[in-house]
CSV table of C-alpha atoms in Angstrom, one decimal:
chain,number,residue,atom,x,y,z
H,320,MET,CA,85.7,6.5,161.6
H,321,GLN,CA,88.2,9.0,163.0
H,322,GLU,CA,87.2,12.6,163.6
H,323,GLU,CA,89.9,13.9,161.2
H,324,VAL,CA,88.2,12.3,158.2
H,325,TYR,CA,85.1,14.5,158.8
H,326,ILE,CA,87.3,17.6,159.0
H,327,VAL,CA,88.9,16.7,155.7
H,328,PHE,CA,85.4,16.1,154.1
H,329,GLU,CA,84.3,19.5,155.3
H,330,GLN,CA,87.4,21.2,153.9
H,331,TYR,CA,86.9,19.6,150.6
H,332,LEU,CA,83.2,20.6,150.4
H,333,GLN,CA,84.0,24.1,151.5
H,334,ASN,CA,86.7,24.3,148.8
H,335,GLU,CA,89.4,25.1,151.2
H,336,MET,CA,92.1,22.7,149.9
H,337,THR,CA,95.0,23.5,147.7
H,338,VAL,CA,95.0,22.0,144.3
H,339,GLU,CA,97.4,19.3,145.4
H,340,GLU,CA,95.4,18.4,148.5
H,341,LYS,CA,92.3,18.2,146.4
H,342,LEU,CA,93.8,15.8,143.9
H,343,ASN,CA,95.2,13.7,146.7
H,344,PHE,CA,91.8,13.5,148.3
H,345,GLU,CA,90.1,12.6,145.0
H,346,ASN,CA,92.6,9.9,144.4
H,347,GLN,CA,92.1,8.4,147.9
H,348,ILE,CA,88.4,8.3,147.4
H,349,GLN,CA,88.8,6.5,144.0
H,350,ASN,CA,90.8,3.8,145.6
H,351,ASP,CA,88.9,3.3,148.9
H,352,THR,CA,85.3,2.3,148.5
H,353,ASP,CA,84.5,2.6,152.3
H,354,LEU,CA,85.9,6.1,152.3
H,355,LYS,CA,84.0,7.0,149.2
H,356,GLU,CA,80.8,5.7,150.7
H,357,SER,CA,81.2,7.7,153.9
H,358,PHE,CA,82.1,10.8,151.9
H,359,GLU,CA,79.0,10.4,149.8
H,360,LEU,CA,76.9,10.1,152.9
H,361,TYR,CA,78.6,13.1,154.4
H,362,LYS,CA,77.8,15.1,151.3
H,363,GLU,CA,74.2,14.0,151.4
H,364,ALA,CA,73.8,14.9,155.1
H,365,ASN,CA,75.3,18.3,154.4
H,366,GLN,CA,72.9,18.8,151.5
H,367,PHE,CA,70.0,17.7,153.7
H,368,LEU,CA,70.8,20.2,156.4
H,369,LYS,CA,71.4,23.0,153.9
H,370,ILE,CA,67.9,22.5,152.4
H,371,LYS,CA,66.3,21.9,155.7
H,372,PHE,CA,67.5,25.2,157.2
H,373,SER,CA,67.8,27.4,154.2
H,374,ASN,CA,65.8,30.6,154.1
H,375,GLU,CA,64.6,29.7,150.7
H,376,THR,CA,62.9,26.6,152.1
H,377,VAL,CA,61.3,28.7,154.8
H,378,ASP,CA,60.0,31.1,152.1
H,379,PHE,CA,58.7,28.3,150.0
H,380,LYS,CA,56.8,26.8,152.9
H,381,ASN,CA,55.3,30.1,153.9
H,382,ASN,CA,54.3,30.8,150.3
H,383,LEU,CA,52.8,27.4,150.0
H,384,SER,CA,50.7,27.7,153.1
H,385,LEU,CA,49.4,31.1,152.1
H,386,ILE,CA,48.4,29.9,148.6
H,387,SER,CA,46.9,26.7,150.1
H,388,LYS,CA,44.8,28.9,152.5
H,389,GLN,CA,43.5,30.9,149.6
H,390,TYR,CA,42.3,27.8,147.8
H,391,SER,CA,40.8,26.2,150.8
H,392,SER,CA,38.8,29.3,151.6
H,393,LYS,CA,37.7,29.6,148.0
H,394,GLU,CA,36.5,26.0,148.1
H,395,ALA,CA,34.6,26.6,151.3
H,396,ASN,CA,32.9,29.7,149.8
H,397,LEU,CA,32.0,27.8,146.7
H,398,GLY,CA,30.5,25.1,148.9
H,399,LYS,CA,28.3,27.7,150.7
H,400,THR,CA,27.0,29.3,147.5
H,401,LYS,CA,25.9,25.9,146.4
H,402,VAL,CA,24.1,25.1,149.6
H,403,ILE,CA,22.0,28.3,149.6
H,404,PRO,CA,19.8,28.3,146.5
H,405,ILE,CA,18.9,31.8,145.4
H,406,ASN,CA,15.9,32.2,143.2
H,407,SER,CA,17.3,33.6,140.0
H,408,LYS,CA,14.5,36.1,139.5
H,409,TRP,CA,15.1,37.7,143.0
H,410,PHE,CA,18.8,37.5,142.4
H,411,ALA,CA,18.4,39.4,139.2
H,412,ILE,CA,16.3,42.1,140.9
H,413,ALA,CA,18.8,42.4,143.7
H,414,ALA,CA,21.7,42.7,141.3
H,415,THR,CA,19.9,45.4,139.3
H,416,ILE,CA,19.3,47.4,142.5
H,417,VAL,CA,23.0,47.0,143.4
H,418,ILE,CA,24.0,48.2,140.0
H,419,PHE,CA,21.7,51.3,140.2
H,420,ILE,CA,22.9,52.2,143.6
H,421,SER,CA,26.5,51.9,142.5
H,422,ILE,CA,26.0,54.0,139.4
H,423,TRP,CA,24.2,56.6,141.5
H,424,PHE,CA,27.0,56.4,144.1
H,425,PHE,CA,29.7,57.0,141.6
H,426,MET,CA,27.9,59.8,139.8
H,427,GLN,CA,27.8,61.5,143.2
H,428,ASN,CA,31.5,61.0,143.7
H,429,GLY,CA,34.1,63.0,141.9
H,430,THR,CA,37.7,62.1,141.6
H,431,PRO,CA,38.7,59.1,143.7
H,432,GLU,CA,41.0,59.8,146.7
H,433,TYR,CA,43.7,57.8,148.4
H,434,ASN,CA,41.9,58.2,151.7
H,435,ASP,CA,38.9,56.2,150.4
H,436,TYR,CA,41.2,53.2,149.9
H,437,LYS,CA,43.6,53.3,152.8
H,438,GLU,CA,42.1,50.5,154.8
H,439,HIS,CA,45.2,48.3,155.0
H,440,GLU,CA,45.3,44.7,156.0
H,441,LYS,CA,46.7,44.0,159.4
H,442,ALA,CA,50.3,42.8,159.5
H,443,TYR,CA,50.9,39.3,160.9
H,444,PHE,CA,54.6,38.5,160.4
H,445,THR,CA,56.0,35.0,160.8
H,446,GLU,CA,59.0,34.9,163.0
H,447,ARG,CA,61.8,33.2,161.2
H,448,SER,CA,64.5,33.4,163.8
H,449,GLU,CA,64.3,33.3,167.5
H,450,GLY,CA,64.5,36.3,169.7
H,451,ASN,CA,63.5,38.8,167.0
H,452,ASN,CA,61.4,41.4,168.7
H,453,THR,CA,61.9,44.1,166.1
H,454,LEU,CA,59.6,42.3,163.7
H,455,LYS,CA,56.9,42.1,166.4
H,456,GLU,CA,57.4,45.8,167.2
H,457,ALA,CA,57.1,46.8,163.6
H,458,GLU,CA,54.0,44.7,163.3
H,459,GLU,CA,52.4,46.3,166.3
H,460,ALA,CA,53.3,49.9,165.3
H,461,PHE,CA,51.9,49.2,161.8
H,462,ASN,CA,48.6,47.8,163.1
H,463,ALA,CA,48.3,50.8,165.5
H,464,LYS,CA,48.7,53.0,162.3
H,465,ASP,CA,51.8,54.6,163.8
H,466,TYR,CA,53.6,54.4,160.5
H,467,GLN,CA,56.6,56.6,161.3
H,468,LYS,CA,57.4,54.3,164.3
H,469,ALA,CA,56.9,51.2,162.2
H,470,ILE,CA,59.4,52.5,159.6
H,471,GLY,CA,62.0,52.9,162.3
H,472,PHE,CA,61.5,49.2,163.3
H,473,PHE,CA,61.4,48.0,159.7
H,474,GLU,CA,64.8,49.6,159.1
H,475,LYS,CA,66.3,47.8,162.0
H,476,ILE,CA,65.2,44.3,161.0
H,477,ASP,CA,67.8,41.8,160.0
H,478,GLN,CA,67.9,41.2,156.2
H,479,LYS,CA,67.1,37.5,156.5
H,480,ASP,CA,63.8,38.2,158.2
H,481,PHE,CA,62.8,40.7,155.6
H,482,GLY,CA,60.7,38.7,153.1
H,483,GLY,CA,58.1,39.8,150.6
H,484,GLU,CA,55.5,40.3,153.2
H,485,GLU,CA,57.6,42.6,155.3
H,486,HIS,CA,58.7,44.6,152.3
H,487,LEU,CA,55.1,45.2,151.3
H,488,PHE,CA,54.1,46.5,154.7
H,489,TYR,CA,57.3,48.6,154.8
H,490,ALA,CA,56.3,50.2,151.5
H,491,ILE,CA,52.7,50.9,152.7
H,492,ALA,CA,54.1,52.7,155.8
H,493,LEU,CA,56.3,54.7,153.4
H,494,ILE,CA,53.3,55.7,151.3
H,495,GLU,CA,51.5,56.7,154.5
H,496,THR,CA,54.3,59.0,155.4
H,497,ASN,CA,54.6,60.4,151.9
H,498,GLN,CA,58.0,58.9,151.1
H,499,PHE,CA,56.8,57.9,147.7
H,500,ASP,CA,60.1,57.4,145.8
H,501,LYS,CA,61.4,54.9,148.4
H,502,ALA,CA,58.1,53.1,148.5
H,503,GLU,CA,57.8,52.8,144.8
H,504,VAL,CA,61.3,51.3,144.4
H,505,ILE,CA,60.4,48.6,146.9
H,506,LEU,CA,57.0,47.9,145.3
H,507,GLN,CA,58.6,47.8,141.8
H,508,LEU,CA,61.0,45.1,143.1
H,509,ILE,CA,58.2,43.0,144.5
H,510,LYS,CA,56.2,43.5,141.3
H,511,GLU,CA,59.1,42.1,139.2
H,512,GLY,CA,59.7,39.2,141.5
H,513,ASN,CA,57.8,35.9,141.9
H,514,SER,CA,56.2,36.5,145.2
H,515,ILE,CA,52.5,36.2,145.9
H,516,TYR,CA,52.5,39.9,146.9
H,517,LYS,CA,53.0,40.8,143.2
H,518,GLU,CA,49.4,41.9,142.7
H,519,LYS,CA,49.4,43.7,146.1
H,520,ALA,CA,52.5,45.6,145.0
H,521,ILE,CA,50.8,46.7,141.8
H,522,TRP,CA,47.7,47.9,143.8
H,523,TYR,CA,49.9,49.9,146.1
H,524,LEU,CA,51.9,51.4,143.3
H,525,GLY,CA,48.6,52.6,141.9
H,526,LEU,CA,47.6,54.0,145.3
H,527,SER,CA,50.9,55.7,145.7
H,528,ASN,CA,50.3,57.6,142.5
H,529,LEU,CA,46.8,58.3,143.4
H,530,LYS,CA,47.9,59.9,146.7
H,531,GLN,CA,50.3,62.1,144.7
H,532,LYS,CA,47.4,63.0,142.4
H,533,LYS,CA,49.3,61.5,139.4
H,534,TYR,CA,46.0,60.2,138.0
H,535,ASP,CA,47.3,59.1,134.6
H,536,GLU,CA,50.1,57.0,136.1
H,537,ALA,CA,47.7,55.5,138.6
H,538,LYS,CA,45.3,54.5,135.9
H,539,ILE,CA,48.0,52.9,133.7
H,540,ILE,CA,49.4,50.9,136.7
H,541,LEU,CA,46.0,49.8,138.0
H,542,GLU,CA,45.0,48.6,134.5
H,543,THR,CA,47.8,46.0,134.7
H,544,LEU,CA,46.2,44.4,137.8
H,545,SER,CA,45.1,40.8,136.9
H,546,ASP,CA,41.4,40.2,137.2
H,547,GLU,CA,42.0,37.5,139.7
H,548,ALA,CA,43.6,40.0,142.1
H,549,GLU,CA,41.9,40.6,145.4
H,550,ASP,CA,41.9,44.4,144.8
H,551,TYR,CA,40.7,44.1,141.2
H,552,ASP,CA,37.2,45.4,141.8
H,553,LYS,CA,38.5,48.4,143.7
H,554,ALA,CA,41.0,49.1,141.0
H,555,GLN,CA,38.3,49.0,138.3
H,556,GLU,CA,36.2,51.5,140.4
H,557,ILE,CA,39.2,53.9,140.5
H,558,ILE,CA,39.9,53.5,136.8
H,559,LYS,CA,36.3,54.3,135.9
H,560,LYS,CA,36.3,57.4,138.0
H,561,LEU,CA,39.5,58.7,136.6
L,832,MET,CA,67.3,7.7,133.8
L,833,SER,CA,69.1,10.4,131.9
L,834,GLU,CA,68.6,8.8,128.5
L,835,LYS,CA,64.8,9.0,129.0
L,836,LYS,CA,63.1,12.0,127.5
L,837,MET,CA,62.1,14.8,129.8
L,838,HIS,CA,58.4,15.5,130.0
L,839,GLU,CA,57.1,18.9,129.1
L,840,ASP,CA,55.5,19.1,132.6
L,841,GLN,CA,59.0,19.6,133.9
L,842,LEU,CA,57.9,23.3,134.1
L,843,TYR,CA,55.9,22.4,137.3
L,844,ILE,CA,59.0,21.0,138.9
L,845,GLU,CA,61.0,24.0,138.0
L,846,GLY,CA,58.3,26.3,139.2
L,847,LEU,CA,58.2,24.6,142.6
L,848,LYS,CA,62.0,24.6,142.8
L,849,ASN,CA,62.0,28.4,142.2
L,850,ASN,CA,59.1,29.1,144.5
L,851,ASP,CA,57.2,30.6,141.5
L,852,SER,CA,53.8,31.7,142.8
L,853,ASN,CA,52.2,31.6,139.3
L,854,ILE,CA,53.1,27.9,138.9
L,855,ILE,CA,52.1,27.0,142.4
L,856,ASN,CA,48.8,28.7,141.8
L,857,THR,CA,48.3,26.7,138.6
L,858,ILE,CA,49.1,23.5,140.4
L,859,TYR,CA,46.4,24.4,143.0
L,860,LYS,CA,43.9,25.2,140.2
L,861,LYS,CA,44.6,22.3,137.9
L,862,PHE,CA,45.8,19.3,140.0
L,863,VAL,CA,44.9,19.8,143.7
L,864,PRO,CA,41.1,19.6,143.5
L,865,LYS,CA,41.3,16.0,142.3
L,866,VAL,CA,43.5,15.1,145.2
L,867,ILE,CA,41.3,16.9,147.8
L,868,HIS,CA,38.2,15.1,146.3
L,869,HIS,CA,39.9,11.7,146.5
L,870,ILE,CA,41.0,12.2,150.1
L,871,LYS,CA,37.6,13.5,151.2
L,872,MET,CA,36.0,10.4,149.6
L,873,ASN,CA,38.4,8.2,151.6
L,874,SER,CA,37.6,9.4,155.2
L,875,GLY,CA,39.7,12.5,155.1
L,876,ASP,CA,38.6,16.1,155.6
L,877,GLU,CA,39.6,19.5,154.2
L,878,ASP,CA,42.5,20.0,156.6
L,879,SER,CA,44.1,16.6,156.3
L,880,SER,CA,43.8,16.8,152.5
L,881,GLN,CA,45.5,20.2,152.4
L,882,ASP,CA,48.3,18.8,154.7
L,883,VAL,CA,48.9,15.9,152.4
L,884,VAL,CA,49.1,18.2,149.4
L,885,GLN,CA,51.6,20.5,151.1
L,886,GLU,CA,53.8,17.7,152.3
L,887,VAL,CA,54.0,16.2,148.9
L,888,LEU,CA,54.8,19.6,147.3
L,889,ILE,CA,57.5,20.2,149.9
L,890,THR,CA,59.0,16.8,149.1
L,891,ILE,CA,59.0,17.5,145.4
L,892,TYR,CA,60.6,20.9,146.1
L,893,LYS,CA,63.3,19.3,148.2
L,894,GLN,CA,64.0,16.6,145.7
L,895,ALA,CA,64.3,19.1,142.9
L,896,LYS,CA,66.7,21.2,145.0
L,897,GLU,CA,68.8,18.2,145.9
L,898,ASN,CA,68.9,15.9,142.9
L,899,ASN,CA,67.7,18.0,140.0
L,900,LEU,CA,64.5,16.0,139.7
L,901,GLU,CA,63.7,15.3,136.0
L,902,LEU,CA,60.2,14.5,135.2
L,903,THR,CA,59.7,11.8,132.6
L,904,CYS,CA,56.0,11.3,133.0
L,905,PRO,CA,52.9,13.6,133.3
L,906,PHE,CA,52.9,15.7,136.5
L,907,ASP,CA,49.2,15.0,137.0
L,908,ALA,CA,49.5,11.3,137.5
L,909,TYR,CA,52.8,11.6,139.4
L,910,PHE,CA,51.5,14.2,141.9
L,911,PHE,CA,48.1,12.4,142.3
L,912,LEU,CA,49.6,9.0,143.1
L,913,LEU,CA,52.2,10.5,145.5
L,914,CYS,CA,49.3,12.2,147.4
L,915,LYS,CA,47.2,9.1,147.3
L,916,ARG,CA,49.9,6.8,148.6
L,917,ARG,CA,50.8,9.3,151.3
L,918,TRP,CA,47.2,9.4,152.4
L,919,LEU,CA,47.0,5.6,152.5
L,920,ASN,CA,50.1,5.7,154.8
L,921,GLU,CA,48.4,8.2,157.1
L,922,LEU,CA,45.3,6.0,157.3
L,923,LYS,CA,47.5,3.0,158.1
L,924,LYS,CA,49.3,4.8,160.8
L,925,SER,CA,46.1,6.1,162.5
L,926,SER,CA,44.1,2.9,162.4
L,927,ASN,CA,45.7,-0.3,163.6
L,928,LYS,CA,43.8,-2.2,161.1
L,929,GLU,CA,45.5,-3.1,157.9
L,930,VAL,CA,44.3,-0.8,155.1
L,931,THR,CA,43.9,-2.6,151.9
L,932,LEU,CA,46.2,-0.9,149.5
L,933,GLN,CA,44.6,-1.0,146.2
L,934,ASP,CA,47.7,-0.6,144.3
L,935,ASP,CA,47.9,1.5,141.2
L,936,ASN,CA,48.3,-1.3,138.8
L,937,VAL,CA,46.0,0.7,136.6
L,938,SER,CA,49.1,2.4,135.4
L,939,LYS,CA,51.6,0.4,133.6
L,940,ASP,CA,53.6,3.4,132.7
L,941,GLU,CA,57.2,2.5,133.4
L,942,SER,CA,58.5,6.1,133.7
L,943,LEU,CA,55.7,6.9,136.1
L,944,GLN,CA,56.5,3.9,138.3
L,945,GLU,CA,60.2,4.8,138.2
L,946,MET,CA,59.5,8.4,139.2
L,947,LEU,CA,57.2,7.4,142.0
L,948,PHE,CA,59.8,4.9,143.2
L,949,GLN,CA,62.6,7.5,143.2
L,950,THR,CA,60.5,10.1,145.1
L,951,GLU,CA,59.4,7.5,147.7
L,952,ILE,CA,63.0,6.5,148.4
L,953,PHE,CA,63.8,10.2,148.7
L,954,THR,CA,60.9,10.7,151.2
L,955,GLU,CA,62.1,7.7,153.3
L,956,LYS,CA,65.6,9.0,153.3
L,957,GLN,CA,64.5,12.5,154.4
L,958,ALA,CA,62.5,10.9,157.2
L,959,LEU,CA,65.5,8.9,158.3
L,960,PHE,CA,67.9,11.8,158.2
L,961,GLU,CA,65.4,13.9,160.2
L,962,GLU,CA,64.9,11.1,162.8
L,963,MET,CA,68.7,10.8,163.2
L,964,PHE,CA,69.1,14.6,163.4
L,965,GLN,CA,66.7,14.6,166.3
L,966,LYS,CA,68.9,12.0,168.0
L,967,LEU,CA,71.9,14.4,168.0
L,968,GLY,CA,72.8,16.2,171.2
L,969,GLU,CA,71.3,19.7,171.7
L,970,LYS,CA,74.6,21.4,171.1
L,971,CYS,CA,75.2,19.7,167.8
L,972,GLN,CA,71.7,20.5,166.6
L,973,GLU,CA,72.2,24.1,167.5
L,974,VAL,CA,75.6,24.4,165.8
L,975,LEU,CA,74.3,22.7,162.6
L,976,LYS,CA,71.2,24.8,162.5
L,977,LEU,CA,73.1,28.1,163.0
L,978,SER,CA,75.8,27.1,160.4
L,979,PHE,CA,73.1,26.9,157.7
L,980,VAL,CA,70.9,29.7,158.8
L,981,THR,CA,73.7,32.2,159.4
L,982,LYS,CA,75.6,33.7,156.6
L,983,THR,CA,79.2,33.2,157.8
L,984,MET,CA,80.9,30.8,160.3
L,985,GLU,CA,82.4,33.9,161.9
L,986,GLU,CA,78.9,35.1,162.8
L,987,VAL,CA,78.0,31.6,164.1
L,988,ALA,CA,81.1,31.8,166.4
L,989,THR,CA,80.1,35.2,167.7
L,990,LYS,CA,76.5,34.1,168.4
L,991,LEU,CA,77.7,31.0,170.3
L,992,LYS,CA,80.5,32.9,172.0
L,993,VAL,CA,83.2,30.5,170.9
L,994,THR,CA,86.1,30.7,168.6
L,995,TYR,CA,85.9,30.4,164.8
L,996,ALA,CA,88.2,27.3,164.8
L,997,TYR,CA,86.0,25.6,167.4
L,998,VAL,CA,82.8,26.2,165.6
L,999,ARG,CA,84.3,24.9,162.3
L,1000,LYS,CA,85.5,21.8,163.9
L,1001,LYS,CA,82.3,21.2,165.7
L,1002,LYS,CA,80.3,21.6,162.5
L,1003,SER,CA,82.3,18.8,160.8
L,1004,LEU,CA,82.2,16.5,163.8
L,1005,CYS,CA,78.4,17.0,164.2
L,1006,THR,CA,77.8,16.3,160.5
L,1007,GLY,CA,80.0,13.3,160.9
L,1008,GLN,CA,78.1,12.1,163.9
L,1009,LEU,CA,74.9,12.5,161.9
L,1010,THR,CA,76.3,10.4,159.0
L,1011,LYS,CA,77.4,7.8,161.5
L,1012,LEU,CA,73.9,7.5,163.0
L,1013,ILE,CA,72.4,7.2,159.6
L,1014,HIS,CA,74.9,4.7,158.4
L,1015,GLU,CA,74.4,2.4,161.5
L,1016,SER,CA,70.6,2.4,161.2
L,1017,VAL,CA,69.0,-0.7,159.9
L,1018,HIS,CA,66.7,1.3,157.7
L,1019,TYR,CA,69.6,2.9,155.9
L,1020,GLN,CA,71.0,-0.5,155.0
L,1021,SER,CA,67.7,-1.5,153.5
L,1022,LEU,CA,67.3,1.8,151.6
L,1023,LYS,CA,70.8,1.5,150.2
L,1024,ASN,CA,70.0,-1.9,148.7
L,1025,GLN,CA,67.0,-0.7,146.8
């Protein structure tokens, strides 16, 4: 197979031919089964590479491994609770004590404050392209609670490295530095998307409002958090206090 | 295939294709525990079973992206059998002994068999394409990778410090070389005849 053929295939696939060239090529393929076969294979190889390297596939794999981790740890935890039998009477007594302590605790407490809930998770970003130090620097600044510096790095990151996870941490840094409008736009976008950070985005939208002392808004938002969300219990606690 | 009725479980295929976390979560809740249990009962552990599940889901995702995978049978059986067979292959690879493959003649569902067959051919093709990609020279691999990761070919040319025309030509020739390697492989000839 001559090299020119591949160049023609590529031009056809990239839609870089004139109408006439295109028709010519299609005719040629109809009449030449060998040519047709190698074009089909070229197309298939092109498709294979496209899917192999696309950012969408990288996102899908990351999402999958995160979800898979959640379930394998859930499974492990379930296993543990089954192994350690708790006498139900003692369990009931312990639970009652916990309930009384928490009622007492929340009677002592007045309005909830943002500062009570600002224990953020540490950021661990996955590098998607080589030689990207900005992502690493943003991660380090964030984990060192130097949010202003982290924002500087976030804003320098290449768009293709900026996935759901990075957006979420960027928004948290914005809330920390009181740039609420900007933070809420980003969180709103995450909330409306399909990413696994959806519930996290709702939680932080609530916290953003809490920090601004917009209690009614905070309450309304936090009430939309699904009962399977990691932050559900904390959200319920805030709602009750408000 | 197209005259067959699409199964309502197609929603799982679409969910995977669109990276929809809700659907993926549902798959993990509804269908994965059975697979994990099966693998654990057959000399696997938690990690290896999670790996099998992920590999199968990635295959379905890729097949859906590439060929518009249309499900004509229940997702449960399709997914479970794909995982089961994949695990059997793993066992065969790691032990030199022949593992007795108790085949799934429990199911006489034709659509299911056809779906499994299509996905297995797709998996083999992916493996073959990947193997041949690894055989390409370093430069070709780099150009191809960059052409699909980077937005425009102009950017690729800048990154590689070559001209736009060169990088365009190189991309077609490298893809061409890949197709040639695939075409010449014995495995491709046998896949083609199936």
